[in-house]
Amino acid sequence: QSLHLDLYGIGVCDQTGLVMAAALKENSTLQSLQLDLDDPSMGDQTGAAMAEAFKENSTLRSLHLDLRSTGVGDQTGVAMAAALKENSTLQSLHLDLYGIGVCDQTGLVMAAALKENSTLQSL
């Protein structure tokens, strides 16, 4: 089961992002997800909720998450790193954070999380 949601240019704000994250958290069939978002009004509230969903989801094997041009920052980066530490099913990850407000803090915790994750085979 695969899903590609290209939501560029349609205005996905935190309200929509939170609903999507809640659905992903409960989903038990999706194995591959490509989610492309570009709305600057979507921020760390959605980013942290998405991270929590990926941490809890036990069926996703492949995740492509494009957060370019969103309003997410280090809070999302740190939450994603925590999710990677605990997720035991994700094998492939493409996380695009280009041009957003992440700094060294995200890089450091992401590196530590990758050391601990034993299932990722592709970045």
mmCIF file with all atom_site columns, N, CA, C and O in Angstrom, residues 7 13 28 58 117:
data_model
loop_
_atom_site.group_PDB
_atom_site.id
_atom_site.type_symbol
_atom_site.label_atom_id
_atom_site.label_alt_id
_atom_site.label_comp_id
_atom_site.label_asym_id
_atom_site.label_entity_id
_atom_site.label_seq_id
_atom_site.pdbx_PDB_ins_code
_atom_site.Cartn_x
_atom_site.Cartn_y
_atom_site.Cartn_z
_atom_site.occupancy
_atom_site.B_iso_or_equiv
_atom_site.pdbx_formal_charge
_atom_site.auth_seq_id
_atom_site.auth_comp_id
_atom_site.auth_asym_id
_atom_site.auth_atom_id
_atom_site.pdbx_PDB_model_num
ATOM 1  N N  . LEU A 1 7   ? 0.951  18.103 -1.989 1.00 0.00 ? 7   LEU A N  1
ATOM 2  C CA . LEU A 1 7   ? 0.094  19.180 -1.512 1.00 0.00 ? 7   LEU A CA 1
ATOM 3  C C  . LEU A 1 7   ? 0.753  20.539 -1.687 1.00 0.00 ? 7   LEU A C  1
ATOM 4  O O  . LEU A 1 7   ? 0.415  21.489 -0.992 1.00 0.00 ? 7   LEU A O  1
ATOM 5  N N  . CYS A 1 13  ? -2.192 24.039 6.405  1.00 0.00 ? 13  CYS A N  1
ATOM 6  C CA . CYS A 1 13  ? -1.770 24.688 7.648  1.00 0.00 ? 13  CYS A CA 1
ATOM 7  C C  . CYS A 1 13  ? -1.765 23.657 8.777  1.00 0.00 ? 13  CYS A C  1
ATOM 8  O O  . CYS A 1 13  ? -2.015 22.475 8.559  1.00 0.00 ? 13  CYS A O  1
ATOM 9  N N  . SER A 1 28  ? -2.964 1.324  9.706  1.00 0.00 ? 28  SER A N  1
ATOM 10 C CA . SER A 1 28  ? -2.316 0.026  9.905  1.00 0.00 ? 28  SER A CA 1
ATOM 11 C C  . SER A 1 28  ? -2.059 -0.712 8.592  1.00 0.00 ? 28  SER A C  1
ATOM 12 O O  . SER A 1 28  ? -1.760 -1.904 8.612  1.00 0.00 ? 28  SER A O  1
ATOM 13 N N  . SER A 1 58  ? 3.437  1.333  12.853 1.00 0.00 ? 58  SER A N  1
ATOM 14 C CA . SER A 1 58  ? 4.220  0.093  12.789 1.00 0.00 ? 58  SER A CA 1
ATOM 15 C C  . SER A 1 58  ? 4.165  -0.567 11.417 1.00 0.00 ? 58  SER A C  1
ATOM 16 O O  . SER A 1 58  ? 4.625  -1.697 11.260 1.00 0.00 ? 58  SER A O  1
ATOM 17 N N  . ASN A 1 117 ? 19.256 3.792  15.476 1.00 0.00 ? 117 ASN A N  1
ATOM 18 C CA . ASN A 1 117 ? 18.258 3.116  14.648 1.00 0.00 ? 117 ASN A CA 1
ATOM 19 C C  . ASN A 1 117 ? 18.890 1.917  13.942 1.00 0.00 ? 117 ASN A C  1
ATOM 20 O O  . ASN A 1 117 ? 19.942 2.031  13.336 1.00 0.00 ? 117 ASN A O  1
#
